[in-house]
Coordinates of C-alpha atoms in Angstrom, one line a residue:
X1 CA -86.3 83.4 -73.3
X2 CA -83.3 85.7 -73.5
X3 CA -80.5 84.7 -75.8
X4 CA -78.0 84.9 -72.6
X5 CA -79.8 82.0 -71.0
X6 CA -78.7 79.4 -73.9
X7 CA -76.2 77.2 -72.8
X8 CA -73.7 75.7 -74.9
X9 CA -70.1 74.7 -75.2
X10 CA -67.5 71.7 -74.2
X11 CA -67.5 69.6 -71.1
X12 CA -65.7 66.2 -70.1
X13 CA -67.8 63.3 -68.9
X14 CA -66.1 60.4 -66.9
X15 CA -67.6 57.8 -69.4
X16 CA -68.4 53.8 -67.5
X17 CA -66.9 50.6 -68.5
X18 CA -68.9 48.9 -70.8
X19 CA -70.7 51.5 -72.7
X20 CA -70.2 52.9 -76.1
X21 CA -68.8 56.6 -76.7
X22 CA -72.3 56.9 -78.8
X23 CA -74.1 55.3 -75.5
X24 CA -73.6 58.2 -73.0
X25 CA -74.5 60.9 -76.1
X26 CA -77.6 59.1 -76.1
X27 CA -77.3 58.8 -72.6
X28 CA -77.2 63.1 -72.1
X29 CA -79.6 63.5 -74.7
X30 CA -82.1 61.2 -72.6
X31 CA -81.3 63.6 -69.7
X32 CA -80.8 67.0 -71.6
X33 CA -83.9 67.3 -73.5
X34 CA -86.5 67.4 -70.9
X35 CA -84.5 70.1 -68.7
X36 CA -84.6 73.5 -68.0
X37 CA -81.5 74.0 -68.4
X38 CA -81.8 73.0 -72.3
X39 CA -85.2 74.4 -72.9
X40 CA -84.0 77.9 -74.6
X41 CA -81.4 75.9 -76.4
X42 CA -84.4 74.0 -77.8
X43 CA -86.4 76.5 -78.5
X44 CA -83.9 78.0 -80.9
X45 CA -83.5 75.4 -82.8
X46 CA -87.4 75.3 -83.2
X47 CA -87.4 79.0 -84.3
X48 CA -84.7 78.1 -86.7
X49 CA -86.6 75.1 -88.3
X50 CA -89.6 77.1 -88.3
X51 CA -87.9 79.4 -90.5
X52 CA -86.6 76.8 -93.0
X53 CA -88.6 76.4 -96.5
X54 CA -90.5 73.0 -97.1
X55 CA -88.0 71.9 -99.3
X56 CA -85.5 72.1 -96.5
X57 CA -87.8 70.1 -93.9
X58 CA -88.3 67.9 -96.2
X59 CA -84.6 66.7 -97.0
X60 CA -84.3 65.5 -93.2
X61 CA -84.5 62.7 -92.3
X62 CA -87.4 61.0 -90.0
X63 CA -84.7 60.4 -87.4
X64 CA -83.0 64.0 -87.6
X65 CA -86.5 65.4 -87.5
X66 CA -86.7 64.9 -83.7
X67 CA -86.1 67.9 -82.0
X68 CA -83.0 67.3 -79.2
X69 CA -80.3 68.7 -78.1
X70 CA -77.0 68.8 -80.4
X71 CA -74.7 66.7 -78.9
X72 CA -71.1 65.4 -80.6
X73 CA -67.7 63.8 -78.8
X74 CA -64.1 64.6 -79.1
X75 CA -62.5 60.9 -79.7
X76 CA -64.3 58.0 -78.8
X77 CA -63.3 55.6 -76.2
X78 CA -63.1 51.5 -76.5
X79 CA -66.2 50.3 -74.3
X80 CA -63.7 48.9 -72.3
X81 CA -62.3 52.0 -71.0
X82 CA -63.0 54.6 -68.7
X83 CA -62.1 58.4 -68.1
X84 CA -62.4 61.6 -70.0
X85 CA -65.0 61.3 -73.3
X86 CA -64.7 65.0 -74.3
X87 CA -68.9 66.3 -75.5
X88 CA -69.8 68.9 -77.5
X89 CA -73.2 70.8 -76.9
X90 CA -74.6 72.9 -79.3
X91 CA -72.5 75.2 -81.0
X92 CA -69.6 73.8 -78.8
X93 CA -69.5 70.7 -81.5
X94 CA -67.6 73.2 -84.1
X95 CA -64.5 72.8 -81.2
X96 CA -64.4 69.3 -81.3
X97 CA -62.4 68.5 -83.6
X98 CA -59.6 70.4 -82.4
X99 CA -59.0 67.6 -79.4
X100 CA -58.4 64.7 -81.7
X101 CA -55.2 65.8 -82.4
X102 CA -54.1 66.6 -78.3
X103 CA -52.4 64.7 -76.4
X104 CA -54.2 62.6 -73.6
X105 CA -53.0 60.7 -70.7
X106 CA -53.9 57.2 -69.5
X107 CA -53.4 54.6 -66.9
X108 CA -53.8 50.6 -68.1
X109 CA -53.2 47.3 -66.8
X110 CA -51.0 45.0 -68.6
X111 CA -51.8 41.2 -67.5
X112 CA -49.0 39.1 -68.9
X113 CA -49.0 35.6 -70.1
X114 CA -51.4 35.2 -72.7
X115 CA -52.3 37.4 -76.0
X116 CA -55.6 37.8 -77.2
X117 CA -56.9 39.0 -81.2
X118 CA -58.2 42.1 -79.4
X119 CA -55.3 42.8 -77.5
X120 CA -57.6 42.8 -74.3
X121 CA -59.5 40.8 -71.9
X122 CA -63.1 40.4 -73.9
X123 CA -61.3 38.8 -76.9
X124 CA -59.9 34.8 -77.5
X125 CA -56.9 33.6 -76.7
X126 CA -54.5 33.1 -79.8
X127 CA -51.3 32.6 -77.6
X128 CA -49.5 31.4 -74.2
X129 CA -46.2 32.2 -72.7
X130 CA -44.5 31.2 -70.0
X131 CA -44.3 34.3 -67.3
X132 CA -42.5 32.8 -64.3
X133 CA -39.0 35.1 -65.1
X134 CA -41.4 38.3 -66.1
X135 CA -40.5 41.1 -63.2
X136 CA -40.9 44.7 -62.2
X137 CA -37.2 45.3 -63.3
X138 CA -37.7 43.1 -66.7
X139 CA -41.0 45.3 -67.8
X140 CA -39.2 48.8 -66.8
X141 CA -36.4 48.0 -69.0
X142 CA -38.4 47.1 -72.2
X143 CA -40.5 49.9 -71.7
X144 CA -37.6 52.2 -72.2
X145 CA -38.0 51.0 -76.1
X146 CA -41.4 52.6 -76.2
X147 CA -40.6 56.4 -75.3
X148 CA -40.3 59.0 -77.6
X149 CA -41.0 58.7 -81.4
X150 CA -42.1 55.2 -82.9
X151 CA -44.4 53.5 -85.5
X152 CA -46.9 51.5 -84.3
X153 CA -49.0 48.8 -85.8
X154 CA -52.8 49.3 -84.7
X155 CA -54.8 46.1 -83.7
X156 CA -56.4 43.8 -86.3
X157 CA -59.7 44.2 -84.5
X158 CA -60.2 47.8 -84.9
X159 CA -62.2 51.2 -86.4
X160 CA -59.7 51.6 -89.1
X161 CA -60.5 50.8 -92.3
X162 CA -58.8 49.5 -95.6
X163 CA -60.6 49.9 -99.3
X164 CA -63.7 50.7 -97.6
X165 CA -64.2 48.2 -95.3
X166 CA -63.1 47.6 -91.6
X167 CA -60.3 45.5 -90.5
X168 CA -62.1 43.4 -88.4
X169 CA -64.6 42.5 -91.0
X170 CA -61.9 41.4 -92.9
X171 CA -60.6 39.1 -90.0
X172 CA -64.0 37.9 -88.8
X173 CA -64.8 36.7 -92.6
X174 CA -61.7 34.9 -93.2
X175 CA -60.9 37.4 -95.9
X176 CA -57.1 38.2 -96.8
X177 CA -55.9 42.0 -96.1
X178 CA -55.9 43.8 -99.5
X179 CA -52.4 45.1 -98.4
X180 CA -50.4 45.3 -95.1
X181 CA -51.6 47.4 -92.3
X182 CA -50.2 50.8 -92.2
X183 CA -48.1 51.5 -89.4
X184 CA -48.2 55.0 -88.3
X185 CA -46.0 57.8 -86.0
X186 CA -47.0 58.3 -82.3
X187 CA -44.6 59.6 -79.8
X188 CA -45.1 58.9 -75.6
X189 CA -43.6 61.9 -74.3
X190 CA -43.9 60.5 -70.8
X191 CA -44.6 56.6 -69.4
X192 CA -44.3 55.1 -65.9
X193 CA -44.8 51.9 -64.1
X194 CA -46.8 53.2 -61.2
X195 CA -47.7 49.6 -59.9
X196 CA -47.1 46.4 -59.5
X197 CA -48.9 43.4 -59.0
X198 CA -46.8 39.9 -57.7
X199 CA -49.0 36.9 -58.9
X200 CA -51.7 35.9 -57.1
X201 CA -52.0 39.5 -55.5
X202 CA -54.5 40.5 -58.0
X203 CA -58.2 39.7 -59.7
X204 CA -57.0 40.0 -63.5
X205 CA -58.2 37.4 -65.1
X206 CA -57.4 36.1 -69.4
X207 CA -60.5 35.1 -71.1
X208 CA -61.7 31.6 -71.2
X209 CA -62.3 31.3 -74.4
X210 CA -59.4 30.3 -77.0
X211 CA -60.2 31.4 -80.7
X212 CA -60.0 28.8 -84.0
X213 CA -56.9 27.8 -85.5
X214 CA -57.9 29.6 -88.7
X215 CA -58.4 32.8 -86.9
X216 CA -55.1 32.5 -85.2
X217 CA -53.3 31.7 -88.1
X218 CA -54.6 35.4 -89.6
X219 CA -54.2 37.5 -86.9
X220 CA -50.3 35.4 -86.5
X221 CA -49.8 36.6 -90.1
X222 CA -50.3 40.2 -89.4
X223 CA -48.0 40.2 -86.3
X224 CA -45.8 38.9 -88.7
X225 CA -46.4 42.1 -90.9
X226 CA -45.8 44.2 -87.2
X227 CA -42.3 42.7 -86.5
X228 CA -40.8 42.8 -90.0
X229 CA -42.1 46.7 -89.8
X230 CA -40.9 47.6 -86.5
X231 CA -37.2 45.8 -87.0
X232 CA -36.3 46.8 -90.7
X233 CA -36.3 50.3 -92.1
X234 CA -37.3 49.4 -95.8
X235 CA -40.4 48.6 -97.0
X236 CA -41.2 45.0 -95.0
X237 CA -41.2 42.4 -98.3
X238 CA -44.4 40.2 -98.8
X239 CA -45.0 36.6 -97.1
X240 CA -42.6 33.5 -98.4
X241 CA -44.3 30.4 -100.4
X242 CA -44.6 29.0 -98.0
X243 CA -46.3 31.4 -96.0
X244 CA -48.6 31.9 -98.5
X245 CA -49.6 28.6 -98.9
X246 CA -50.0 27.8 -95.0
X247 CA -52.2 31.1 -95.0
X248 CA -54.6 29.8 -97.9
X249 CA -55.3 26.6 -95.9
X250 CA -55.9 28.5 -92.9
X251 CA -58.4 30.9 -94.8
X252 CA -60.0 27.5 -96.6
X253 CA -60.9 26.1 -93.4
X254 CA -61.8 29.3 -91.7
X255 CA -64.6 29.7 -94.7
X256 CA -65.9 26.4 -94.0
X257 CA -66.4 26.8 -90.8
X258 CA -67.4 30.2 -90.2
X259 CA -71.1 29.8 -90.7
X260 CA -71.0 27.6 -87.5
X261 CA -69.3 30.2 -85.5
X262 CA -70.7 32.8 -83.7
X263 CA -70.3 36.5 -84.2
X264 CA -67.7 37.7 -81.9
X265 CA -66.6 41.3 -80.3
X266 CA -69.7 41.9 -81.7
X267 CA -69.9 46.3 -80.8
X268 CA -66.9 46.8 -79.4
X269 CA -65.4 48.3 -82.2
X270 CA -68.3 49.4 -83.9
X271 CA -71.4 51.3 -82.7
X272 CA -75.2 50.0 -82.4
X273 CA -76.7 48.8 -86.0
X274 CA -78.7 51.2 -87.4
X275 CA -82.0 50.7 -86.8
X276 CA -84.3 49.6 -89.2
X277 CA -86.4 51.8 -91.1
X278 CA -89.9 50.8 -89.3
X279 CA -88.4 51.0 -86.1
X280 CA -86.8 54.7 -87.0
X281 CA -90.2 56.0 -88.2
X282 CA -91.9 54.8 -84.9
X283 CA -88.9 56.8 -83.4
X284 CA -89.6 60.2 -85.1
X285 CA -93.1 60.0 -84.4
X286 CA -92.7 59.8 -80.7
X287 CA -94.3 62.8 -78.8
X288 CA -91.6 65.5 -77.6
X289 CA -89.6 64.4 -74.3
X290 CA -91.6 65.4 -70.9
X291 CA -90.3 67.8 -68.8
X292 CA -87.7 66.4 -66.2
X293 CA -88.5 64.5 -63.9
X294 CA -90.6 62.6 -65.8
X295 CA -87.3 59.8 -66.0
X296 CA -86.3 57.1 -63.9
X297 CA -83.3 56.4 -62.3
X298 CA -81.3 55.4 -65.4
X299 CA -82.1 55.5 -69.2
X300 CA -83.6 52.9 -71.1
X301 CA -81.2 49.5 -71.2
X302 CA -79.2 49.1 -74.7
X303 CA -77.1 47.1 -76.7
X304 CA -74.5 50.1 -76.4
X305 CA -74.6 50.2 -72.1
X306 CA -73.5 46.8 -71.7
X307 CA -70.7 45.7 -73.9
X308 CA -68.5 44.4 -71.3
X309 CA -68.8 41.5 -69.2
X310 CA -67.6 42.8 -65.2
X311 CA -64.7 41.7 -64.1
X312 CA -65.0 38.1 -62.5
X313 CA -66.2 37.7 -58.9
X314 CA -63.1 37.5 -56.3
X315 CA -63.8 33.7 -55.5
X316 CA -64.0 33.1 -59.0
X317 CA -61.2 30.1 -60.2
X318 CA -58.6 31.4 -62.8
X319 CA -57.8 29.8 -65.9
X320 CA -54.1 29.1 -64.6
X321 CA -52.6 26.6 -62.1
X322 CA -50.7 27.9 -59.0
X323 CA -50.2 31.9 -58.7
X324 CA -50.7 32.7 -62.4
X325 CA -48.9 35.3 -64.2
X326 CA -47.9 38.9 -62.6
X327 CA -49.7 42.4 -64.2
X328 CA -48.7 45.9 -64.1
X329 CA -50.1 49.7 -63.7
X330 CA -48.8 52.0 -66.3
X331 CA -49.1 55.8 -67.0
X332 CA -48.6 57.1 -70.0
X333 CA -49.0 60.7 -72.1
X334 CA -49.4 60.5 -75.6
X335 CA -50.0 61.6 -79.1
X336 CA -53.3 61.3 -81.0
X337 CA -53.5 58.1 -82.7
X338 CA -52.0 55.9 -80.4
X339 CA -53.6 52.9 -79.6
X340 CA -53.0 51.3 -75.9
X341 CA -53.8 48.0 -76.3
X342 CA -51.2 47.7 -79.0
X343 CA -48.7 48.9 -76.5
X344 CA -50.2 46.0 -74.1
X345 CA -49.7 43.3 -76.9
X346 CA -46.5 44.8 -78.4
X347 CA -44.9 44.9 -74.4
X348 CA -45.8 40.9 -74.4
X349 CA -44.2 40.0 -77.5
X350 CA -41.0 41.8 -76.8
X351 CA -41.3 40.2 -72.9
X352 CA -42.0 36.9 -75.0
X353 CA -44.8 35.9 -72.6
X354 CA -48.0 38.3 -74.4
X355 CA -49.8 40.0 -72.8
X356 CA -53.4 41.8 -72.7
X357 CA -55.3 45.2 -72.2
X358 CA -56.8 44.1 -68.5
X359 CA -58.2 47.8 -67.7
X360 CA -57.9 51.0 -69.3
X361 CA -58.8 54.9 -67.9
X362 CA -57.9 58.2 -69.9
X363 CA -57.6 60.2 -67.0
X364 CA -56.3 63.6 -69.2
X365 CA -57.2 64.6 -72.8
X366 CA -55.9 68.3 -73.3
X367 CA -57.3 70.7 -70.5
X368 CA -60.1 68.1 -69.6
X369 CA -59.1 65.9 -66.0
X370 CA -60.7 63.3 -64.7
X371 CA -61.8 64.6 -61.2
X372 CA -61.9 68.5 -62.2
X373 CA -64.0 70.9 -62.4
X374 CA -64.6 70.8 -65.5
X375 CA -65.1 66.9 -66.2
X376 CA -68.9 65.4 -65.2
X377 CA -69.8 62.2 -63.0
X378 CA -71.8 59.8 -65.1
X379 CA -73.1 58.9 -62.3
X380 CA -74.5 62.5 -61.6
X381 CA -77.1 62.2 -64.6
X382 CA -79.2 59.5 -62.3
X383 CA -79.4 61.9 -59.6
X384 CA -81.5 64.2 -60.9
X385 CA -81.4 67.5 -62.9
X386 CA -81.2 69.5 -59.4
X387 CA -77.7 68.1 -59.1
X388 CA -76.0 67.9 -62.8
X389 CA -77.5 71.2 -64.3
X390 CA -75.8 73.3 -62.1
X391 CA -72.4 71.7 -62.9
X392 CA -72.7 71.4 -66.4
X393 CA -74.0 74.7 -66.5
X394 CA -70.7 76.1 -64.6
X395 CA -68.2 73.8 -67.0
X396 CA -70.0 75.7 -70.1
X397 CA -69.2 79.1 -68.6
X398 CA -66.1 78.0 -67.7
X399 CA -65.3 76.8 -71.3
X400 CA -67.4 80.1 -72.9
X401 CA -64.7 82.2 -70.7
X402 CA -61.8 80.3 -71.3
X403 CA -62.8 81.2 -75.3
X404 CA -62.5 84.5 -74.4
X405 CA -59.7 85.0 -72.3
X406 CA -57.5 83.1 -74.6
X407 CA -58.0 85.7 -77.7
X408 CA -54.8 87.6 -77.7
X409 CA -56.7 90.9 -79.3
X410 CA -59.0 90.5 -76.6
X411 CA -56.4 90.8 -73.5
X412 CA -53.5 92.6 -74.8
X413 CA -55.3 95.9 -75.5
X414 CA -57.2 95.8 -72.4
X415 CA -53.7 95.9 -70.1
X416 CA -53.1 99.7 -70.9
X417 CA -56.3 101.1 -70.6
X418 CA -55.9 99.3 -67.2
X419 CA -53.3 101.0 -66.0
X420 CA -53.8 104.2 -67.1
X421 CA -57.8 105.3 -67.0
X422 CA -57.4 104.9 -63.6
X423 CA -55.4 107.5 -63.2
X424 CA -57.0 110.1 -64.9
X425 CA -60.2 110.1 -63.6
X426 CA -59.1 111.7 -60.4
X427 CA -58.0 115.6 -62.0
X428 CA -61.2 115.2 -64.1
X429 CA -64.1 115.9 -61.4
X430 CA -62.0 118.8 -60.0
X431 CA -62.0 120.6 -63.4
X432 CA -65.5 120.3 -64.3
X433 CA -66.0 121.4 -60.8
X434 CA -64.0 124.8 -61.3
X435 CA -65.8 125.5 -64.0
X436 CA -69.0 125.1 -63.0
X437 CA -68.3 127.6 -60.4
X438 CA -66.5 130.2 -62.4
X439 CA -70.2 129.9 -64.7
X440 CA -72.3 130.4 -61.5
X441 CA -69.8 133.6 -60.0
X442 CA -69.6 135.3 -63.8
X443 CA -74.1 134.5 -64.3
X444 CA -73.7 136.7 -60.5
X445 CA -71.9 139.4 -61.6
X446 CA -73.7 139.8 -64.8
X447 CA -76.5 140.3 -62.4
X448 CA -75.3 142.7 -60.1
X449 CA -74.0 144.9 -63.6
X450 CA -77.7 144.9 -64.9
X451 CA -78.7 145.6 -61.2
X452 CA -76.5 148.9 -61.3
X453 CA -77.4 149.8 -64.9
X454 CA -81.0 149.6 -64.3
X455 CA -80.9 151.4 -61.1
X456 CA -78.8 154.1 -62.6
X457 CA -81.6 154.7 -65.1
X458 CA -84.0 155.1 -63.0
X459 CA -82.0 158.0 -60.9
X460 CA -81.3 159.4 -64.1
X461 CA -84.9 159.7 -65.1
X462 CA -85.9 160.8 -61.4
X463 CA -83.4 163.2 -61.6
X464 CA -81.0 162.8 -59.3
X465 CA -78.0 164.3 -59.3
X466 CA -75.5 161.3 -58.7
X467 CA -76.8 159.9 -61.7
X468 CA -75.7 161.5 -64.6
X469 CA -74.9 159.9 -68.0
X470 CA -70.8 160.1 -66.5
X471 CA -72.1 157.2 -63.8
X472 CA -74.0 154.9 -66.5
X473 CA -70.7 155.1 -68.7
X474 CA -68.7 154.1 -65.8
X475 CA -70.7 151.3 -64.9
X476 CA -70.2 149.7 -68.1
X477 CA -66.7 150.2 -68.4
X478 CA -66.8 148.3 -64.9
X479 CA -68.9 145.6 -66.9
X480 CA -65.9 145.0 -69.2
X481 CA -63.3 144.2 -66.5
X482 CA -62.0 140.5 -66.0
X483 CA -64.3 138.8 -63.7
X484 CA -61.7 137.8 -60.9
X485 CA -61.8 141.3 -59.8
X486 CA -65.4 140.3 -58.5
X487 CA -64.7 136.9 -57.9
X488 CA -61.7 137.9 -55.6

């Protein structure tokens, strides 16, 4: 198959709540490898393994050895959330690490009230607040503190990690934090309340589940950490005695109880566990994906699809009494590296009420919009390969162009040539034209000069009188004139 037909390059995928960012690659891969669409994709990459020694074949590993398509994201997204996850296809992985650092846009819902150690509805409860003074005019004001440049302390339950190891690991094991947690720059260039919701005119539910005394008294000491950062500018001093010592108790009794508590937030700041080793071999030595159709409906159920519990039924109680606590729509465009639940949990303490990550959606993350042209359904994969190859095959030629449009050698160049070629095209037919004839009238009168000179000779040798050597001579002087006397 021709080279032309391979397609590759970036596309945005509106990702569903609940799944992992690693999920829907599986997800595509499930979907892409059977198709036509990716077949001459495929079949390059077999050409190129084909080609490798047996040294270099042999260095891969049993799971890498499966032949599918090349597929890589541009920032992941909490299972929680929804919106733009940015994928890579192919050689269109090498541009993916140029949208880490963009700017994205999001829309959340802050529930007030309560604050949880994940900063969002699936964690435990580590605090109550009282919520009955919190309004629309109250939250609009605060947020004002959050525009433009600021540090900001990422969650205790997150990717990031410290010596090695990740952050939440160290909270989950009781562990103390080798040092205090970074804070780092982000900047909101733009944030608006875009709704609000009075108590009791919404479903938004805290989490029923409170966490252990041990565990709030370790995540309380690193909010601690956040507010001596965020109000002094000098390096924020280490934890009193007394501090210290209340901490040690807390871890004591943490350790002594953990092996009765269950694992919690268990993949929603990770991915899957790898798989063991059996399990990976049986894997590699599955038979190639069938061509499509061959799928159901939906891929094959996993531990990365359903992370998040739905949202509670409408007639379901809430953990309040009366109304319950008021919540809030915000938009916001920001810098890589900022975390929106912190924002969430950082708006509650400064409201003194907490509050929690109830929804999240990144609706923008650099030229990729949810709802555009150039940003997939989900939901569009299930439907068949008759319906989503055609799109994705027209948001890889409109990324491939976009490529080349935006080279300034490519287009700068091109605008003179545009302007002037056209114009001298026109004077060029007419010339060639001119000359062609003036080649056709000169052949003629060549003619007719060897038409005279032979017939001359031949009166000359029949001896005729008219043509004596006088008349040969002055037909070839006539020979010599200009041609425009005959072409006149």
């Amino acid at each position: 198959m021709a080279k032309t037909n391979i397609v590759e390059g970036v596309f945005g995928i509106n990702k569903p709540i609940g799944m992992s960012s690693a999920q829907v690659i599986r997800d595509c891969q499930n979907y892409f490898n059977p198709s036509e669409l990716f077949a001459p994709l495929l079949k390059q990459e077999r050409d190129t393994r084909e080609k490798e020694s047996h040294y270099q074949q042999k260095r891969r590993r049993n799971i890498k050895r499966q032949l599918q398509v090349k597929i890589g994201h541009g920032g992941t997204l909490d299972p929680l959330a929804t919106g733009v996850l940015i994928l890579g296809v192919g050689k269109g992985t090498k541009s993916l690490q140029g949208f880490l650092t963009c700017t994205k846009t999001y829309e959340t819902v802050v529930l007030f009230g309560a604050s949880t150690d994940t900063y969002d509805r699936v964690g435990r409860i580590i605090k109550k607040g009282k919520y009955d003074d919190i309004t629309r005019a109250a939250v609009e004001k605060v947020l004002e503190s959050f525009r433009g440049k600021y540090k900001q302390m990422p969650p205790l339950y997150s990717a990031l990690k410290m010596d090695g190891k990740p952050l939440y690991e160290y909270a989950r094991e009781g562990k103390p934090i080798p040092r205090e947690i970074a804070t780092r720059d982000v900047e909101v260039t733009e944030m608006e309340l875009v709704e609000w919701y009075e108590p009791g005119t919404h479903n938004h539910r805290w989490p029923a589940e409170e966490a252990e005394q041990a565990e709030k008294n370790l995540v309380d000491s690193v909010w601690r950490v956040a507010k001596k950062q965020a109000t002094s500018e000098d390096e924020p001093g280490k934890l009193t005695l007394k501090q210290e010592e209340e901490e040690t108790k807390a871890l004591a009794e943490y350790q002594s109880n953990k092996r009765q508590a269950e694992e919690r937030v268990d993949g929603l700041v990770r991915e899957d566990s790898q798989l063991p080793k059996r399990r990976k071999v049986e894997q590699a030595n599955q038979p190639e994906p069938m061509m499509s159709g061959a799928l159901g409906d939906l891929p094959p159920v996993s531990r990365g699809s359903n992370l998040v519990p739905p949202p509670p039924a409408p007639n379901t109680p809430p953990p309040w009494e009366g109304k319950g606590p008021p919540a809030a729509r915000i938009r916001m465009t920001v810098t890589s590296g900022f975390y929106v639940r912190s924002l969430c949990h950082d708006l509650g303490e400064k409201l003194g009420c907490g509050a929690m990550m109830a929804e999240l959606s990144r609706t923008r993350q650099g030229i990729f919009v949810l709802g555009g042209n150039n940003c997939l359904e989900y939901t569009d994969l299930t439907l068949g390969e008759a319906v989503w190859a055609p799109k994705v095959g027209s948001m890889m030629d409109l990324w491939n162009n976009r490529g080349t449009v935006t080279v300034p050698s490519a287009s700068k160049p091109a605008e003179p040539s545009a302007k002037t070629e056209p114009a001298e095209p026109a004077p060029e037919p007419a010339k060639a034209e001119k000359a062609e004839e003036k080649l056709v009238e000169e052949k003629i009168v060549e003619e007719k000069l060897a038409l005279k000179v032979e017939n001359a000779a031949e009166e000359a040798a029949l001896g005729v009188a008219s043509a004596s050597a006088d008349a040969v001579v002055e037909i070839l002087l006539e020979a010599e004139e200009p041609p425009k006397a005959e072409v006149a």
